[in-house]
Every structure is written in C-alpha cells, then in structure tokens.
Coordinates of C-alpha atoms and ligand atoms in Angstrom, one line a residue:
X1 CA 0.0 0.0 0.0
X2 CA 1.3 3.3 -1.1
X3 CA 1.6 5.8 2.0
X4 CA 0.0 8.6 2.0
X5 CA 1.0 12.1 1.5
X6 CA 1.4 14.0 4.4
X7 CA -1.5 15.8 5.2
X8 CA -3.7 14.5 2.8
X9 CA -6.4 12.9 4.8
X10 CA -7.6 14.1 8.2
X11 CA -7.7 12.2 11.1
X12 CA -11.5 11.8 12.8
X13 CA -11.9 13.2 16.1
X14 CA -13.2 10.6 18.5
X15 CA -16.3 11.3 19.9
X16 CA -16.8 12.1 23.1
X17 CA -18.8 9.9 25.5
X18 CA -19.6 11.6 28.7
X19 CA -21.5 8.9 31.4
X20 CA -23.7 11.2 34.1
X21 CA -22.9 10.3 37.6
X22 CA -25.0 9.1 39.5
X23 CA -26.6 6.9 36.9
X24 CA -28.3 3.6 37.2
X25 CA -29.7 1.6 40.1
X26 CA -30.6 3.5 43.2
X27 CA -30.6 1.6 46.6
X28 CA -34.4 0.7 46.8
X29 CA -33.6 -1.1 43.4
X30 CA -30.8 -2.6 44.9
X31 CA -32.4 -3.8 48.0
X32 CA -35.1 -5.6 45.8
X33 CA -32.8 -7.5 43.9
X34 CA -31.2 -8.7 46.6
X35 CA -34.8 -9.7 48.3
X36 CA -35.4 -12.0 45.2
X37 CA -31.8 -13.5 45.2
X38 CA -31.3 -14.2 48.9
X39 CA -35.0 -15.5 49.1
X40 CA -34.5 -17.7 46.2
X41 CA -31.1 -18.9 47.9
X42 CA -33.0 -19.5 51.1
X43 CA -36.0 -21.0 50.1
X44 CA -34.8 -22.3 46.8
X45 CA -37.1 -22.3 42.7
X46 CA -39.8 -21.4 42.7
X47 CA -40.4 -17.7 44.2
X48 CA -43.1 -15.7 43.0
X49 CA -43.0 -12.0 42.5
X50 CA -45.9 -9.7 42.6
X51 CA -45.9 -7.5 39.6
X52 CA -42.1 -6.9 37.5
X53 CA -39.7 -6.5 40.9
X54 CA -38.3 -3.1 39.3
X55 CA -39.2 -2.0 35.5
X56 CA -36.5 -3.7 33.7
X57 CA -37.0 -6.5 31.5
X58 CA -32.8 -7.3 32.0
X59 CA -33.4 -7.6 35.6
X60 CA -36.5 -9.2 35.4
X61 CA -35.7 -12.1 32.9
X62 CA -32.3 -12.4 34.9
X63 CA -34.2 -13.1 38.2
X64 CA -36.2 -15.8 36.0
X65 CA -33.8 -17.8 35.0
X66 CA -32.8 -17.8 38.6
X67 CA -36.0 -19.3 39.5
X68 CA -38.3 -16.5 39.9
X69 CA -42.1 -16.2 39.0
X70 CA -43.4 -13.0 37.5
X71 CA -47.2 -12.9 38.3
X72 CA -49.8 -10.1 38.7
X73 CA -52.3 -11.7 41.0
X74 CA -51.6 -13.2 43.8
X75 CA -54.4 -16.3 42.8
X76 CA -51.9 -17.5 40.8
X77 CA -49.2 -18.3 43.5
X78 CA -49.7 -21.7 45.0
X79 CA -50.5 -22.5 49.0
X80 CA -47.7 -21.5 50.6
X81 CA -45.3 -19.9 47.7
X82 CA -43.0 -17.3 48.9
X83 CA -44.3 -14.4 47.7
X84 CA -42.2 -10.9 46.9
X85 CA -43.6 -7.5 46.6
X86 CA -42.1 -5.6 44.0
X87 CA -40.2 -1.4 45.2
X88 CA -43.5 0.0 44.2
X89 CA -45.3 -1.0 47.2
X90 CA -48.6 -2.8 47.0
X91 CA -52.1 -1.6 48.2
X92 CA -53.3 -2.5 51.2
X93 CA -56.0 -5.3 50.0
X94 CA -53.0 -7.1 48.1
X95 CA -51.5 -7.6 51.7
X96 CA -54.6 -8.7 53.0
X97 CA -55.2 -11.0 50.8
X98 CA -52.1 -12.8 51.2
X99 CA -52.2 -12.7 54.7
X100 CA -55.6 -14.2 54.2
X101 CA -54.2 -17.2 52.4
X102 CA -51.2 -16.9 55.3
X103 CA -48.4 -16.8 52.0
X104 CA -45.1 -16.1 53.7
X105 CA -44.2 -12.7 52.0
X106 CA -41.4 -11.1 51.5
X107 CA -41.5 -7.1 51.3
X108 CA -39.5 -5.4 48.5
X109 CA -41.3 -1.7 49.2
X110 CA -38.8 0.8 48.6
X111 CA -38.4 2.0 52.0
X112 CA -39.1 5.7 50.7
X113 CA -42.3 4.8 49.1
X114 CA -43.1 3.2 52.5
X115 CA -42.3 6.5 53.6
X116 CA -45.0 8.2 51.6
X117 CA -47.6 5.5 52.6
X118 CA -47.5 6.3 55.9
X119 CA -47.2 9.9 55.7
X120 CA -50.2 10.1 53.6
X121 CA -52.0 7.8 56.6
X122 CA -51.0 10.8 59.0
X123 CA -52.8 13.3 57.1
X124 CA -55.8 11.1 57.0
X125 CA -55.6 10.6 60.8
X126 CA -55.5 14.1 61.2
X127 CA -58.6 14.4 59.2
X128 CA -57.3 15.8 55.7
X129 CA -58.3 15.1 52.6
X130 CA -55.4 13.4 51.0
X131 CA -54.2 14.7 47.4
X132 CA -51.7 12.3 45.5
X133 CA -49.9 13.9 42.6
X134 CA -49.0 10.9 40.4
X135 CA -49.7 8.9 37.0
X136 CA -52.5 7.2 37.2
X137 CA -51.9 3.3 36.2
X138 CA -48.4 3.5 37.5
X139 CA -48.0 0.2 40.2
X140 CA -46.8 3.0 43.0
X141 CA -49.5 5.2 42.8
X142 CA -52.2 2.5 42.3
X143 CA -50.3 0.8 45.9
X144 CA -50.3 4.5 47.5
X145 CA -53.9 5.0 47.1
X146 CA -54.8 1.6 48.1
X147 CA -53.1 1.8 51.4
X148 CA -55.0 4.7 52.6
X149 CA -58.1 4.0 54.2
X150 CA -60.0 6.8 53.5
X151 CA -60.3 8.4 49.4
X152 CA -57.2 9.9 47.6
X153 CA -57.7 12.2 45.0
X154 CA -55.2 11.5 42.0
X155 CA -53.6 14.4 39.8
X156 CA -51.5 14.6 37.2
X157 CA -52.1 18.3 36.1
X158 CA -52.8 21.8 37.4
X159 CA -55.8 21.7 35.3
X160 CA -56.9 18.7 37.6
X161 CA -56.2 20.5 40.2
X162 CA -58.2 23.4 39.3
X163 CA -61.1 20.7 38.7
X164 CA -61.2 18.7 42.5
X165 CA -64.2 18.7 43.7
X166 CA -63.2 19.9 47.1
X167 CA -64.0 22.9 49.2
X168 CA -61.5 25.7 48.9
X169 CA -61.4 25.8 52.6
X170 CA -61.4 22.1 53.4
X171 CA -58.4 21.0 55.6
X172 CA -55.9 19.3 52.7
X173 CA -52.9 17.4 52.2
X174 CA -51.0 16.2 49.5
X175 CA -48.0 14.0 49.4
X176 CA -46.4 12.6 45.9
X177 CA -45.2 9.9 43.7
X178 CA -41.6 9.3 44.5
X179 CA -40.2 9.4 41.0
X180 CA -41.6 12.3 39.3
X181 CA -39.8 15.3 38.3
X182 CA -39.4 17.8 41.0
X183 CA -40.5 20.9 38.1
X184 CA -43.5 18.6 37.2
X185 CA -45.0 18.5 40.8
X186 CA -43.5 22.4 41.4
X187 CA -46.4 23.7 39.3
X188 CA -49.3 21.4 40.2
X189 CA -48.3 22.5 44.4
X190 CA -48.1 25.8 43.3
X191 CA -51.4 25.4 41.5
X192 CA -52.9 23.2 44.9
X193 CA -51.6 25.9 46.8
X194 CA -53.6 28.6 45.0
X195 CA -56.5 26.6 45.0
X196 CA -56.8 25.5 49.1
X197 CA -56.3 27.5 52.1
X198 CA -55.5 25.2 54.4
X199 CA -53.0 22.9 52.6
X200 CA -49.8 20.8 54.3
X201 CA -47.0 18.9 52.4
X202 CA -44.1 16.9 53.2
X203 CA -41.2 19.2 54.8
X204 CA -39.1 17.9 52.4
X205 CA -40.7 16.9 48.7
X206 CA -41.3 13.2 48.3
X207 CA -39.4 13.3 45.0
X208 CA -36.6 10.6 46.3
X209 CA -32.5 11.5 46.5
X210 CA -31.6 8.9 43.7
X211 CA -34.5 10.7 41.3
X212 CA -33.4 13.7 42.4
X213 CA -29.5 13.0 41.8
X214 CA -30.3 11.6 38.5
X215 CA -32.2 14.5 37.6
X216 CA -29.3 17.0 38.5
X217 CA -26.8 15.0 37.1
X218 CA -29.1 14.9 33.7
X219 CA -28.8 18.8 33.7
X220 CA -25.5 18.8 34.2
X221 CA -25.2 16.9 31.2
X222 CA -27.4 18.4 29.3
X223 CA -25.1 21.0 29.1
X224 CA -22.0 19.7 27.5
X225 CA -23.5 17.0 24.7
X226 CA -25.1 17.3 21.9
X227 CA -27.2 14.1 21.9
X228 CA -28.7 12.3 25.6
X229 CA -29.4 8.3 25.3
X230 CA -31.4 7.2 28.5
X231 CA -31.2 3.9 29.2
X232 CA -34.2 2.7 30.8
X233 CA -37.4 0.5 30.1
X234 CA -40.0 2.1 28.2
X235 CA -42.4 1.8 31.7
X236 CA -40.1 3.5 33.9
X237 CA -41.2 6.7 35.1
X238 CA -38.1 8.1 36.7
X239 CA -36.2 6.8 33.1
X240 CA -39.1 8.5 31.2
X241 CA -38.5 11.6 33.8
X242 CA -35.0 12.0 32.7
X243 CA -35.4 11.6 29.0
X244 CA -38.4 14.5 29.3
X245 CA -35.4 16.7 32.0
X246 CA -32.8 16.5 28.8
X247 CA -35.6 17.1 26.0
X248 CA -36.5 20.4 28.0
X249 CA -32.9 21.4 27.9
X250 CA -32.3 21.7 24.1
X251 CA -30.7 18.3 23.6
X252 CA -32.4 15.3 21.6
X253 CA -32.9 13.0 23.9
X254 CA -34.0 9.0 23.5
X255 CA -35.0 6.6 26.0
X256 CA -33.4 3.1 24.8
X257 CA -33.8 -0.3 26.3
X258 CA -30.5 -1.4 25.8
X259 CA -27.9 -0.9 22.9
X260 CA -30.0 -2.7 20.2
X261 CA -32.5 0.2 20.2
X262 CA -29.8 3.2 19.8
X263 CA -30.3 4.2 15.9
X264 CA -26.7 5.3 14.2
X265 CA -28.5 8.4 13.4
X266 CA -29.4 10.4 16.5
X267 CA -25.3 10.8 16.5
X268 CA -23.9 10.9 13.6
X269 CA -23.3 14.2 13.5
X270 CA -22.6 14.4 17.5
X271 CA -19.2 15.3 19.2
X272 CA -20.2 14.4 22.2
X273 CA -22.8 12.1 23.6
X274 CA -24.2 11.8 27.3
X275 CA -25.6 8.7 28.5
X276 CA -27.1 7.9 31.5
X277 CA -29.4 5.4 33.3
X278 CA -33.1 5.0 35.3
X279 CA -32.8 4.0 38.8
X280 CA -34.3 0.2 37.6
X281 CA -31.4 0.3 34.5
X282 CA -28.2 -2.2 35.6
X283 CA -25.1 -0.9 34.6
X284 CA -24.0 -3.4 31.8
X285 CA -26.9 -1.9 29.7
X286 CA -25.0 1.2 29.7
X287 CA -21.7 -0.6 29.0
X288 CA -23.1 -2.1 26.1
X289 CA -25.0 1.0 24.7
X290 CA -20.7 2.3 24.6
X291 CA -19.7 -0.4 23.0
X292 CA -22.8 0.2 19.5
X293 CA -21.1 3.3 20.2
X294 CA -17.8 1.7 19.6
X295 CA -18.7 0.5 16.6
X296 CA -19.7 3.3 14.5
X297 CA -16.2 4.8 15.5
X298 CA -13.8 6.0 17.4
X299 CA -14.9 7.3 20.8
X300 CA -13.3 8.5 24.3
X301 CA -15.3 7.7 27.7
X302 CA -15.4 10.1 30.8
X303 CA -17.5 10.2 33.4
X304 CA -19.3 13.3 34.9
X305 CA -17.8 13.7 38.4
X306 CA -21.7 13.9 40.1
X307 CA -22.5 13.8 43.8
X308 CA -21.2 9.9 45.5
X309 CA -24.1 8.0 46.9
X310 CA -23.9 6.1 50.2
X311 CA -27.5 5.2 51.2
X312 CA -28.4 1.8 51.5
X313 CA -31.4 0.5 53.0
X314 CA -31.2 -2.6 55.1
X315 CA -32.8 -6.1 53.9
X316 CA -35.7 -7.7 55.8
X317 CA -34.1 -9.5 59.0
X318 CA -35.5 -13.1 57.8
X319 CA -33.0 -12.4 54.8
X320 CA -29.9 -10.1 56.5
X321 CA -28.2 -13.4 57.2
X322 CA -28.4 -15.4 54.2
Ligands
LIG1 S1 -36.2 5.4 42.6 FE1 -36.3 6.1 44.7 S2 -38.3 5.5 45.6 FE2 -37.9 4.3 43.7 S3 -36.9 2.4 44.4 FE3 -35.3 3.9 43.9 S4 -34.8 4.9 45.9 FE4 -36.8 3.9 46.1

C-alpha cells in the first residue's frame, strides 16, 4: 500500500462519551434485587414476585432464569409460595389478601415509598383530605392509594387540580409519587396551593434523593452533549423523567432499552454524547450502549464527576443473614 501524502487525509476526532454520575440503580432497586436473590437462595425455585420487581425487563428475565415467578395476582401463586412485593409498594388489599391465604411474603417496598404511605395515613388521621400527585396506572401510585383508608384524589395536572371537587377551605394534604420530576409537581403545588387555604405537604418533597440525583446530574449533562441516550425501560417513570429533564434542555434525547435500540442516526453528526441510566437500568446496559457506540467509531469515555451516593437500606431480618 502506497503511504499517503502528508496531510492528505484528516484524522477523525473521537467522539466524546460523557456517562452522568450518579446513573443507574438506586438503593431501593438494589435492596429488591437482593430480596429475590437471597430468598430464592433460602427458600430455593420457585419464588413468585408480585408485579415486575423493578421496571426492567434485563433484571427481570435475569431473576427468572434464577427461578423467579413473575405474576400479577396473587391467585396464581400456590398455598404456601413465597411471595415478593415488587419497590412500588402494594395496596393495602393485596396484603390482606395474602395474609388471608397466610403466604409467607417477602416485602421489596422501597423503603421511601413506604415512607409516603405512611405519611399520607398521618394526614388522613388528622382528618385531611389526601391529594396524591402521580400517574394514574403506574403500580406505585395505584399501591399508595390503596393503602390509605379513606379516598385519595389522584392528579397529574394543574388543570386537575383546578377541577377537584373539594371545598376551597377544606383542611388538605398532598404527598407525591416518589419518582416524578421535582419541576412537574412544582407547578401542580403551586397550583394546589392557589387553590386551598388550608393545605400541608411533606417538609421535604417526596421526590426521592436517587430521582433527584439523577435528575441534577441529567442537567448537568445536558449542558455539554449534543445528543442524551437514557437507558431505561419504556415503563419507567423516573427513566421516562429524565429523558423528558434533557428534552426540555435543548438536547435530543431518546429513552433506549438497551444498545440494540440506539439508531446510528441520532449521532452521527454528535461530538459528544451523554448517557445515563433509570434508577431500575443495571449498569451493563449502559456498557453495552458504549460499545454500539464503539462500533460506529472512534470514541473516548469520561464520566461526569456527580454527587457519591452512600445510602443503602437494610434487607428484611429473615434475609440479612443469608
Ligand atoms: S427510585 Fe427512589 S423510591 Fe424508587 S426504588 Fe429507587 S430509591 Fe426507592
């Protein structure tokens, strides 16, 4: 091969990868894993889990070749199956109705969500009217209102809010799905605020740190790409939250299951590309969304430095020791 003369043919720049930090699973998702693991270690094949145990279908057909059952009633777990409830939390009938059949369950309830469940039963004790702002459907919301004894008005808009059926002056309270955007339920309090003269929230918002941290870190890297891949499963709110976050900030953003999804497009004409990850998103999704990358050419990896997470919420006591 004849060389080339110099200066004939430009070299192409690599392009940039930048990873936001934090990304990825968040310590409720990692404390639900674990639930499923150490349960199927103790008790062996089969376990059966209420609803997907986080909103990933990596995670979830991972636990299943484990052993794991996916169900979404509990009539279709056997006498005496060991029975998981999935981070989202599960509404007060679903627990009666295992302890009804006495199934030994296993809790997987974010500990944070638990938190919301129970602050929302305080406000009901004190005799408020309970506002939840949420999406309807979504397994969290539908567990929040069903563990509240008393009704829960649902909103997902300030125009719903401008549309409750509930006296301006009536004592009311609102607490929120955990996983939202902290700008989407900014508006609607604003907007319940307006609306009710006697209203009490949460001292601090019941948007959790790991949706929180993801969220900043997404800004963060909104600013210094050109292009955002979220990885995340298409039912994720927090993913779908963070794909919406980097859309609002000017950059095109795409929530992608994995590396399959990514289409060469979006960055061919990208210097730099941010990825990050939903809190239910396990890391080697991400590493393989680097490596399509890899293949359409040269690239350089860094990593945003971000805020360090240390939280970890203990496992239930049956399981601590396994
Ligand atoms: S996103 Fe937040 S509330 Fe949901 S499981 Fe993770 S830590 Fe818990």
């Amino acid at each position: 091969m004849q060389d080339m003369p110099h200066g004939s043919m430009t070299k192409r720049q690599p392009m940039k990868i930048i990873l936001a930090q934090p990304r990825g699973f968040c310590a409720g998702v990692v404390r639900a894993i674990e639930i499923v693991e150490r349960a199927l270690q103790k008790y062996g094949a089969p376990v059966y889990v209420r609803h997907e145990i986080v909103h990933n279908k990596y995670v979830v057909d991972s636990l299943k070749a484990k052993g794991a059952r996916f169900v979404e009633s509990l009539s279709e777990i056997p006498e005496n199956g060991v029975t998981i409830f999935s981070a989202h939390g599960v509404a007060r009938r679903v627990e009666d109705e295992a302890a009804s059949r006495a199934l030994p369950v296993l809790n997987a309830t974010c500990p944070l969500v638990t938190k919301v469940h129970n602050q929302g039963k305080r406000y009901v004790a004190q005799g408020r009217t309970l506002i939840l702002i949420g999406h309807a459907g979504h397994p969290e919301v539908e567990g929040t209102m069903g563990q509240i004894s008393a009704p829960v008005f649902l909103v997902q808009t300030e125009q719903e809010v401008e549309n409750l059926n509930i006296p301006a002056d009536s004592p009311v309270a609102y607490v929120t799905q955990t996983t939202l955007s902290v700008d989407d339920t900014k508006g609607i309090i604003a907007a319940l605020q307006r609306r009710f003269s006697d209203l009490v929230g949460p001292e601090t918002r019941d948007i959790c740190y790991a949706t929180q941290n993801r969220q900043t870190a997404v800004r963060e890297l909104s600013e210094l790409v050109d292009v955002i891949l979220v990885v995340g499963a298409k039912n994720s709110s927090n993913s779908n939250r963070l794909c919406e976050i980097g859309s609002e900030m000017g950059v095109p953003s795409y929530l992608i299951t994995d590396g399959g999804e990514l289409q060469p497009e979006w960055v061919r004409d990208a210097r730099a590309v941010g990825i990050t990850a939903g809190a239910s998103a396990p890391e080697v999704l991400v590493e393989g969304v680097i490596k399509v990358l890899g293949r359409l050419g040269p690239i350089e990896v860094s990593t945003l430095s971000g805020r360090e997470e240390t939280i970890e919420f203990r496992l239930p006591a049956e399981l601590a020791a396994v």
